[in-house]
Amino acid sequence: MWRSWMPKILVLYYSRTGNTKKMAEAVAEGAKTVQGVQVEVSYYVSVEELSGYDAVLVGVPTYHHDLTVDIKRLFEEAAEKGVSLKGKIGAAFGSYGWSGEASRLVLEIMRNRFEMDIADASLLAKYAPDQAALDKCRDLGRRVAERLMHGV
Ligand SMILES: Cc1cc2nc3c(=O)[nH]c(=O)nc-3n(C[C@H](O)[C@H](O)[C@H](O)COP(=O)(O)O)c2cc1C
C-alpha cells in the first residue's frame, strides 16, 4: 500500500557506562524490522524537534534514585514551552543497579503531564542487559512500530 505519511520513532537515551545505550540500540533494531517507519536513535533532541515524532521511547538509567538531568530538563522545557505530546506513543526503559525508578518516573511524566499514550510498563535491565533483556527491548521497539503502522 502506498502511503505518504511515514511514522517517526525517536529512541532517546542517556547512558553513562553504556548499558542503557545497548538497550536503546536493541529497541531501535526491533522498530526497524517493521517496514515503513522511520527510526532515529539519539542522546539529544531539542524540544522543538520532539513534537515531530509519533512515538518517543526514552532510555534512562537510574542514578541516585532519580532521572538523569538531561531528560528531566527536556521535559521541563517542553512543559514550559507548551509543546504538546498528547496522544503520541511513549515508552521508557533503562538499566539499573538496585532500585530502578528512573524509567518509571519517565512514564509518569509522559502519562500525567503530557497525556501520552503509554505503550507498556517500563522495561528494566539490571546492569548490562543480557540476551533476554535485549530481546525484550527488540520486542518493545517492534510492537511500538507495528502499532504506529497498523494500529495494533
Ligand atoms: C553513582 C551511582 C549511583 C547509582 N544510583 C543508583 C540508584 O539510585 N538506583 C539504582 O537502581 N541504580 C543505581 N546505580 C546503578 C546504575 O543504574 C547502573 O550502573 C546502570 O547500569 C547504569 O546504566 P548506564 O550504563 O546506562 O549508565 C548507580 C550507579 C552509580 C555509579
JSON list of C-alpha atoms and ligand atoms in Angstrom, two decimals:
[
{"chain": "A", "resi": 1, "resn": "MET", "atom": "CA", "xyz": [0.00, 0.00, 0.00]},
{"chain": "A", "resi": 2, "resn": "TRP", "atom": "CA", "xyz": [1.34, 3.44, -0.89]},
{"chain": "A", "resi": 3, "resn": "ARG", "atom": "CA", "xyz": [1.31, 5.99, 1.87]},
{"chain": "A", "resi": 4, "resn": "SER", "atom": "CA", "xyz": [2.75, 9.45, 2.05]},
{"chain": "A", "resi": 5, "resn": "TRP", "atom": "CA", "xyz": [2.93, 9.55, 5.81]},
{"chain": "A", "resi": 6, "resn": "MET", "atom": "CA", "xyz": [5.88, 7.80, 7.37]},
{"chain": "A", "resi": 7, "resn": "PRO", "atom": "CA", "xyz": [5.60, 7.44, 11.12]},
{"chain": "A", "resi": 8, "resn": "LYS", "atom": "CA", "xyz": [8.67, 8.61, 13.03]},
{"chain": "A", "resi": 9, "resn": "ILE", "atom": "CA", "xyz": [10.02, 6.95, 16.14]},
{"chain": "A", "resi": 10, "resn": "LEU", "atom": "CA", "xyz": [12.62, 8.55, 18.36]},
{"chain": "A", "resi": 11, "resn": "VAL", "atom": "CA", "xyz": [14.68, 6.36, 20.67]},
{"chain": "A", "resi": 12, "resn": "LEU", "atom": "CA", "xyz": [16.17, 8.91, 23.03]},
{"chain": "A", "resi": 13, "resn": "TYR", "atom": "CA", "xyz": [18.60, 7.71, 25.66]},
{"chain": "A", "resi": 14, "resn": "TYR", "atom": "CA", "xyz": [21.13, 8.71, 28.23]},
{"chain": "A", "resi": 15, "resn": "SER", "atom": "CA", "xyz": [23.82, 6.28, 29.31]},
{"chain": "A", "resi": 16, "resn": "ARG", "atom": "CA", "xyz": [26.94, 6.83, 31.34]},
{"chain": "A", "resi": 17, "resn": "THR", "atom": "CA", "xyz": [28.54, 3.38, 31.14]},
{"chain": "A", "resi": 18, "resn": "GLY", "atom": "CA", "xyz": [26.85, 2.02, 28.01]},
{"chain": "A", "resi": 19, "resn": "ASN", "atom": "CA", "xyz": [24.22, -0.30, 29.48]},
{"chain": "A", "resi": 20, "resn": "THR", "atom": "CA", "xyz": [21.16, 1.76, 28.58]},
{"chain": "A", "resi": 21, "resn": "LYS", "atom": "CA", "xyz": [22.80, 2.56, 25.23]},
{"chain": "A", "resi": 22, "resn": "LYS", "atom": "CA", "xyz": [22.82, -1.17, 24.38]},
{"chain": "A", "resi": 23, "resn": "MET", "atom": "CA", "xyz": [19.13, -1.33, 25.29]},
{"chain": "A", "resi": 24, "resn": "ALA", "atom": "CA", "xyz": [18.38, 1.72, 23.12]},
{"chain": "A", "resi": 25, "resn": "GLU", "atom": "CA", "xyz": [20.14, 0.15, 20.14]},
{"chain": "A", "resi": 26, "resn": "ALA", "atom": "CA", "xyz": [18.13, -3.05, 20.57]},
{"chain": "A", "resi": 27, "resn": "VAL", "atom": "CA", "xyz": [14.84, -1.10, 20.82]},
{"chain": "A", "resi": 28, "resn": "ALA", "atom": "CA", "xyz": [15.72, 0.70, 17.58]},
{"chain": "A", "resi": 29, "resn": "GLU", "atom": "CA", "xyz": [16.73, -2.57, 15.91]},
{"chain": "A", "resi": 30, "resn": "GLY", "atom": "CA", "xyz": [13.34, -4.05, 16.76]},
{"chain": "A", "resi": 31, "resn": "ALA", "atom": "CA", "xyz": [11.49, -0.99, 15.47]},
{"chain": "A", "resi": 32, "resn": "LYS", "atom": "CA", "xyz": [13.43, -1.09, 12.21]},
{"chain": "A", "resi": 33, "resn": "THR", "atom": "CA", "xyz": [12.18, -4.62, 11.47]},
{"chain": "A", "resi": 34, "resn": "VAL", "atom": "CA", "xyz": [8.80, -3.02, 10.68]},
{"chain": "A", "resi": 35, "resn": "GLN", "atom": "CA", "xyz": [8.70, -1.62, 7.16]},
{"chain": "A", "resi": 36, "resn": "GLY", "atom": "CA", "xyz": [7.60, 1.92, 6.62]},
{"chain": "A", "resi": 37, "resn": "VAL", "atom": "CA", "xyz": [8.65, 3.50, 9.89]},
{"chain": "A", "resi": 38, "resn": "GLN", "atom": "CA", "xyz": [11.49, 5.93, 10.32]},
{"chain": "A", "resi": 39, "resn": "VAL", "atom": "CA", "xyz": [13.60, 5.26, 13.40]},
{"chain": "A", "resi": 40, "resn": "GLU", "atom": "CA", "xyz": [16.16, 7.58, 14.94]},
{"chain": "A", "resi": 41, "resn": "VAL", "atom": "CA", "xyz": [18.41, 6.86, 17.90]},
{"chain": "A", "resi": 42, "resn": "SER", "atom": "CA", "xyz": [19.89, 9.82, 19.67]},
{"chain": "A", "resi": 43, "resn": "TYR", "atom": "CA", "xyz": [21.13, 11.05, 23.00]},
{"chain": "A", "resi": 44, "resn": "TYR", "atom": "CA", "xyz": [19.94, 14.56, 22.25]},
{"chain": "A", "resi": 45, "resn": "VAL", "atom": "CA", "xyz": [16.81, 16.16, 20.87]},
{"chain": "A", "resi": 46, "resn": "SER", "atom": "CA", "xyz": [15.60, 19.74, 21.04]},
{"chain": "A", "resi": 47, "resn": "VAL", "atom": "CA", "xyz": [12.08, 20.32, 22.37]},
{"chain": "A", "resi": 48, "resn": "GLU", "atom": "CA", "xyz": [11.11, 21.79, 19.03]},
{"chain": "A", "resi": 49, "resn": "GLU", "atom": "CA", "xyz": [12.09, 18.57, 17.24]},
{"chain": "A", "resi": 50, "resn": "LEU", "atom": "CA", "xyz": [10.35, 16.42, 19.84]},
{"chain": "A", "resi": 51, "resn": "SER", "atom": "CA", "xyz": [6.88, 17.25, 18.59]},
{"chain": "A", "resi": 52, "resn": "GLY", "atom": "CA", "xyz": [7.80, 15.94, 15.12]},
{"chain": "A", "resi": 53, "resn": "TYR", "atom": "CA", "xyz": [7.84, 12.32, 16.33]},
{"chain": "A", "resi": 54, "resn": "ASP", "atom": "CA", "xyz": [4.88, 9.96, 16.57]},
{"chain": "A", "resi": 55, "resn": "ALA", "atom": "CA", "xyz": [6.49, 7.85, 19.28]},
{"chain": "A", "resi": 56, "resn": "VAL", "atom": "CA", "xyz": [9.13, 8.73, 21.82]},
{"chain": "A", "resi": 57, "resn": "LEU", "atom": "CA", "xyz": [10.89, 5.86, 23.57]},
{"chain": "A", "resi": 58, "resn": "VAL", "atom": "CA", "xyz": [13.13, 7.07, 26.36]},
{"chain": "A", "resi": 59, "resn": "GLY", "atom": "CA", "xyz": [16.03, 5.09, 27.79]},
{"chain": "A", "resi": 60, "resn": "VAL", "atom": "CA", "xyz": [17.24, 6.30, 31.13]},
{"chain": "A", "resi": 61, "resn": "PRO", "atom": "CA", "xyz": [19.43, 4.63, 33.77]},
{"chain": "A", "resi": 62, "resn": "THR", "atom": "CA", "xyz": [18.80, 5.25, 37.46]},
{"chain": "A", "resi": 63, "resn": "TYR", "atom": "CA", "xyz": [21.40, 7.33, 39.25]},
{"chain": "A", "resi": 64, "resn": "HIS", "atom": "CA", "xyz": [20.78, 8.43, 42.83]},
{"chain": "A", "resi": 65, "resn": "HIS", "atom": "CA", "xyz": [17.16, 7.26, 42.72]},
{"chain": "A", "resi": 66, "resn": "ASP", "atom": "CA", "xyz": [16.32, 9.80, 40.06]},
{"chain": "A", "resi": 67, "resn": "LEU", "atom": "CA", "xyz": [16.09, 10.67, 36.40]},
{"chain": "A", "resi": 68, "resn": "THR", "atom": "CA", "xyz": [19.24, 11.95, 34.77]},
{"chain": "A", "resi": 69, "resn": "VAL", "atom": "CA", "xyz": [19.30, 15.71, 34.49]},
{"chain": "A", "resi": 70, "resn": "ASP", "atom": "CA", "xyz": [19.22, 15.93, 30.67]},
{"chain": "A", "resi": 71, "resn": "ILE", "atom": "CA", "xyz": [15.97, 14.03, 30.39]},
{"chain": "A", "resi": 72, "resn": "LYS", "atom": "CA", "xyz": [14.45, 15.96, 33.27]},
{"chain": "A", "resi": 73, "resn": "ARG", "atom": "CA", "xyz": [15.45, 19.25, 31.67]},
{"chain": "A", "resi": 74, "resn": "LEU", "atom": "CA", "xyz": [13.98, 18.22, 28.32]},
{"chain": "A", "resi": 75, "resn": "PHE", "atom": "CA", "xyz": [10.58, 17.51, 29.87]},
{"chain": "A", "resi": 76, "resn": "GLU", "atom": "CA", "xyz": [10.71, 20.70, 31.91]},
{"chain": "A", "resi": 77, "resn": "GLU", "atom": "CA", "xyz": [11.49, 22.77, 28.84]},
{"chain": "A", "resi": 78, "resn": "ALA", "atom": "CA", "xyz": [8.77, 21.04, 26.83]},
{"chain": "A", "resi": 79, "resn": "ALA", "atom": "CA", "xyz": [6.26, 21.83, 29.56]},
{"chain": "A", "resi": 80, "resn": "GLU", "atom": "CA", "xyz": [7.43, 25.45, 29.81]},
{"chain": "A", "resi": 81, "resn": "LYS", "atom": "CA", "xyz": [7.20, 25.98, 26.06]},
{"chain": "A", "resi": 82, "resn": "GLY", "atom": "CA", "xyz": [3.81, 24.31, 25.86]},
{"chain": "A", "resi": 83, "resn": "VAL", "atom": "CA", "xyz": [4.97, 21.57, 23.48]},
{"chain": "A", "resi": 84, "resn": "SER", "atom": "CA", "xyz": [2.11, 19.14, 23.01]},
{"chain": "A", "resi": 85, "resn": "LEU", "atom": "CA", "xyz": [2.91, 15.44, 23.08]},
{"chain": "A", "resi": 86, "resn": "LYS", "atom": "CA", "xyz": [-0.69, 14.44, 23.65]},
{"chain": "A", "resi": 87, "resn": "GLY", "atom": "CA", "xyz": [-1.64, 11.15, 22.04]},
{"chain": "A", "resi": 88, "resn": "LYS", "atom": "CA", "xyz": [1.89, 10.26, 20.94]},
{"chain": "A", "resi": 89, "resn": "ILE", "atom": "CA", "xyz": [3.11, 6.83, 21.93]},
{"chain": "A", "resi": 90, "resn": "GLY", "atom": "CA", "xyz": [5.51, 6.83, 24.87]},
{"chain": "A", "resi": 91, "resn": "ALA", "atom": "CA", "xyz": [7.62, 4.13, 26.45]},
{"chain": "A", "resi": 92, "resn": "ALA", "atom": "CA", "xyz": [10.55, 4.02, 28.85]},
{"chain": "A", "resi": 93, "resn": "PHE", "atom": "CA", "xyz": [13.35, 1.60, 29.59]},
{"chain": "A", "resi": 94, "resn": "GLY", "atom": "CA", "xyz": [16.70, 1.61, 31.31]},
{"chain": "A", "resi": 95, "resn": "SER", "atom": "CA", "xyz": [19.46, -0.11, 33.16]},
{"chain": "A", "resi": 96, "resn": "TYR", "atom": "CA", "xyz": [19.63, 0.00, 36.94]},
{"chain": "A", "resi": 97, "resn": "GLY", "atom": "CA", "xyz": [21.53, -1.47, 39.87]},
{"chain": "A", "resi": 98, "resn": "TRP", "atom": "CA", "xyz": [19.16, -1.89, 42.78]},
{"chain": "A", "resi": 99, "resn": "SER", "atom": "CA", "xyz": [16.09, 0.38, 42.70]},
{"chain": "A", "resi": 100, "resn": "GLY", "atom": "CA", "xyz": [15.48, 1.39, 39.06]},
{"chain": "A", "resi": 101, "resn": "GLU", "atom": "CA", "xyz": [12.91, 4.14, 39.49]},
{"chain": "A", "resi": 102, "resn": "ALA", "atom": "CA", "xyz": [14.07, 6.42, 36.63]},
{"chain": "A", "resi": 103, "resn": "SER", "atom": "CA", "xyz": [12.14, 4.82, 33.78]},
{"chain": "A", "resi": 104, "resn": "ARG", "atom": "CA", "xyz": [9.01, 4.59, 35.92]},
{"chain": "A", "resi": 105, "resn": "LEU", "atom": "CA", "xyz": [9.31, 8.32, 36.60]},
{"chain": "A", "resi": 106, "resn": "VAL", "atom": "CA", "xyz": [9.60, 8.98, 32.86]},
{"chain": "A", "resi": 107, "resn": "LEU", "atom": "CA", "xyz": [6.39, 7.05, 32.25]},
{"chain": "A", "resi": 108, "resn": "GLU", "atom": "CA", "xyz": [4.59, 9.00, 34.96]},
{"chain": "A", "resi": 109, "resn": "ILE", "atom": "CA", "xyz": [5.65, 12.29, 33.39]},
{"chain": "A", "resi": 110, "resn": "MET", "atom": "CA", "xyz": [4.65, 11.09, 29.93]},
{"chain": "A", "resi": 111, "resn": "ARG", "atom": "CA", "xyz": [1.26, 9.93, 31.12]},
{"chain": "A", "resi": 112, "resn": "ASN", "atom": "CA", "xyz": [0.32, 12.59, 33.65]},
{"chain": "A", "resi": 113, "resn": "ARG", "atom": "CA", "xyz": [1.97, 15.74, 32.38]},
{"chain": "A", "resi": 114, "resn": "PHE", "atom": "CA", "xyz": [1.92, 15.15, 28.63]},
{"chain": "A", "resi": 115, "resn": "GLU", "atom": "CA", "xyz": [-1.07, 12.81, 28.21]},
{"chain": "A", "resi": 116, "resn": "MET", "atom": "CA", "xyz": [0.93, 10.47, 26.03]},
{"chain": "A", "resi": 117, "resn": "ASP", "atom": "CA", "xyz": [-0.33, 7.04, 25.11]},
{"chain": "A", "resi": 118, "resn": "ILE", "atom": "CA", "xyz": [1.85, 4.66, 27.15]},
{"chain": "A", "resi": 119, "resn": "ALA", "atom": "CA", "xyz": [2.85, 1.52, 25.25]},
{"chain": "A", "resi": 120, "resn": "ASP", "atom": "CA", "xyz": [3.94, -0.67, 28.12]},
{"chain": "A", "resi": 121, "resn": "ALA", "atom": "CA", "xyz": [5.25, -0.90, 31.68]},
{"chain": "A", "resi": 122, "resn": "SER", "atom": "CA", "xyz": [8.84, 0.31, 31.98]},
{"chain": "A", "resi": 123, "resn": "LEU", "atom": "CA", "xyz": [11.43, -2.16, 30.78]},
{"chain": "A", "resi": 124, "resn": "LEU", "atom": "CA", "xyz": [14.39, -2.68, 33.08]},
{"chain": "A", "resi": 125, "resn": "ALA", "atom": "CA", "xyz": [17.72, -4.49, 32.85]},
{"chain": "A", "resi": 126, "resn": "LYS", "atom": "CA", "xyz": [19.95, -4.99, 35.86]},
{"chain": "A", "resi": 127, "resn": "TYR", "atom": "CA", "xyz": [23.37, -3.54, 34.94]},
{"chain": "A", "resi": 128, "resn": "ALA", "atom": "CA", "xyz": [24.48, -4.86, 31.50]},
{"chain": "A", "resi": 129, "resn": "PRO", "atom": "CA", "xyz": [21.48, -6.19, 29.57]},
{"chain": "A", "resi": 130, "resn": "ASP", "atom": "CA", "xyz": [21.72, -9.92, 28.81]},
{"chain": "A", "resi": 131, "resn": "GLN", "atom": "CA", "xyz": [20.30, -11.55, 25.67]},
{"chain": "A", "resi": 132, "resn": "ALA", "atom": "CA", "xyz": [16.88, -12.00, 27.25]},
{"chain": "A", "resi": 133, "resn": "ALA", "atom": "CA", "xyz": [16.72, -8.31, 28.17]},
{"chain": "A", "resi": 134, "resn": "LEU", "atom": "CA", "xyz": [17.88, -7.28, 24.69]},
{"chain": "A", "resi": 135, "resn": "ASP", "atom": "CA", "xyz": [15.18, -9.50, 23.18]},
{"chain": "A", "resi": 136, "resn": "LYS", "atom": "CA", "xyz": [12.58, -7.70, 25.29]},
{"chain": "A", "resi": 137, "resn": "CYS", "atom": "CA", "xyz": [13.99, -4.39, 24.05]},
{"chain": "A", "resi": 138, "resn": "ARG", "atom": "CA", "xyz": [13.71, -5.50, 20.41]},
{"chain": "A", "resi": 139, "resn": "ASP", "atom": "CA", "xyz": [10.20, -6.67, 21.09]},
{"chain": "A", "resi": 140, "resn": "LEU", "atom": "CA", "xyz": [9.24, -3.30, 22.59]},
{"chain": "A", "resi": 141, "resn": "GLY", "atom": "CA", "xyz": [10.57, -1.45, 19.54]},
{"chain": "A", "resi": 142, "resn": "ARG", "atom": "CA", "xyz": [8.82, -3.78, 17.13]},
{"chain": "A", "resi": 143, "resn": "ARG", "atom": "CA", "xyz": [5.48, -3.56, 18.95]},
{"chain": "A", "resi": 144, "resn": "VAL", "atom": "CA", "xyz": [5.53, 0.23, 19.03]},
{"chain": "A", "resi": 145, "resn": "ALA", "atom": "CA", "xyz": [6.39, 0.36, 15.32]},
{"chain": "A", "resi": 146, "resn": "GLU", "atom": "CA", "xyz": [3.60, -2.07, 14.48]},
{"chain": "A", "resi": 147, "resn": "ARG", "atom": "CA", "xyz": [1.15, -0.06, 16.50]},
{"chain": "A", "resi": 148, "resn": "LEU", "atom": "CA", "xyz": [2.07, 3.06, 14.56]},
{"chain": "A", "resi": 149, "resn": "MET", "atom": "CA", "xyz": [1.86, 1.30, 11.22]},
{"chain": "A", "resi": 150, "resn": "HIS", "atom": "CA", "xyz": [-1.19, -0.84, 11.76]},
{"chain": "A", "resi": 151, "resn": "GLY", "atom": "CA", "xyz": [-2.82, 0.50, 14.92]},
{"chain": "A", "resi": 152, "resn": "VAL", "atom": "CA", "xyz": [-2.32, -2.78, 16.79]},
{"chain": "B", "resi": 1, "resn": "LIG", "atom": "C1", "xyz": [26.98, 6.96, 41.41]},
{"chain": "B", "resi": 1, "resn": "LIG", "atom": "C2", "xyz": [25.96, 5.89, 41.06]},
{"chain": "B", "resi": 1, "resn": "LIG", "atom": "C3", "xyz": [24.68, 5.97, 41.58]},
{"chain": "B", "resi": 1, "resn": "LIG", "atom": "C4", "xyz": [23.73, 4.98, 41.28]},
{"chain": "B", "resi": 1, "resn": "LIG", "atom": "N1", "xyz": [22.47, 5.07, 41.84]},
{"chain": "B", "resi": 1, "resn": "LIG", "atom": "C5", "xyz": [21.57, 4.07, 41.58]},
{"chain": "B", "resi": 1, "resn": "LIG", "atom": "C6", "xyz": [20.29, 4.11, 42.18]},
{"chain": "B", "resi": 1, "resn": "LIG", "atom": "O1", "xyz": [19.93, 5.02, 42.93]},
{"chain": "B", "resi": 1, "resn": "LIG", "atom": "N2", "xyz": [19.42, 3.11, 41.89]},
{"chain": "B", "resi": 1, "resn": "LIG", "atom": "C7", "xyz": [19.74, 2.08, 41.04]},
{"chain": "B", "resi": 1, "resn": "LIG", "atom": "O2", "xyz": [18.91, 1.20, 40.80]},
{"chain": "B", "resi": 1, "resn": "LIG", "atom": "N3", "xyz": [20.96, 2.02, 40.46]},
{"chain": "B", "resi": 1, "resn": "LIG", "atom": "C8", "xyz": [21.89, 2.98, 40.70]},
{"chain": "B", "resi": 1, "resn": "LIG", "atom": "N4", "xyz": [23.12, 2.94, 40.11]},
{"chain": "B", "resi": 1, "resn": "LIG", "atom": "C9", "xyz": [23.44, 1.84, 39.18]},
{"chain": "B", "resi": 1, "resn": "LIG", "atom": "C10", "xyz": [23.26, 2.23, 37.71]},
{"chain": "B", "resi": 1, "resn": "LIG", "atom": "O3", "xyz": [21.89, 2.47, 37.43]},
{"chain": "B", "resi": 1, "resn": "LIG", "atom": "C11", "xyz": [23.79, 1.09, 36.83]},
{"chain": "B", "resi": 1, "resn": "LIG", "atom": "O4", "xyz": [25.20, 1.05, 36.96]},
{"chain": "B", "resi": 1, "resn": "LIG", "atom": "C12", "xyz": [23.38, 1.19, 35.38]},
{"chain": "B", "resi": 1, "resn": "LIG", "atom": "O5", "xyz": [23.79, 0.00, 34.71]},
{"chain": "B", "resi": 1, "resn": "LIG", "atom": "C13", "xyz": [23.99, 2.39, 34.68]},
{"chain": "B", "resi": 1, "resn": "LIG", "atom": "O6", "xyz": [23.48, 2.43, 33.36]},
{"chain": "B", "resi": 1, "resn": "LIG", "atom": "P1", "xyz": [24.25, 3.16, 32.16]},
{"chain": "B", "resi": 1, "resn": "LIG", "atom": "O7", "xyz": [25.43, 2.26, 31.79]},
{"chain": "B", "resi": 1, "resn": "LIG", "atom": "O8", "xyz": [23.27, 3.22, 31.04]},
{"chain": "B", "resi": 1, "resn": "LIG", "atom": "O9", "xyz": [24.71, 4.50, 32.62]},
{"chain": "B", "resi": 1, "resn": "LIG", "atom": "C14", "xyz": [24.08, 3.91, 40.42]},
{"chain": "B", "resi": 1, "resn": "LIG", "atom": "C15", "xyz": [25.38, 3.85, 39.87]},
{"chain": "B", "resi": 1, "resn": "LIG", "atom": "C16", "xyz": [26.32, 4.83, 40.18]},
{"chain": "B", "resi": 1, "resn": "LIG", "atom": "C17", "xyz": [27.70, 4.74, 39.58]}
]
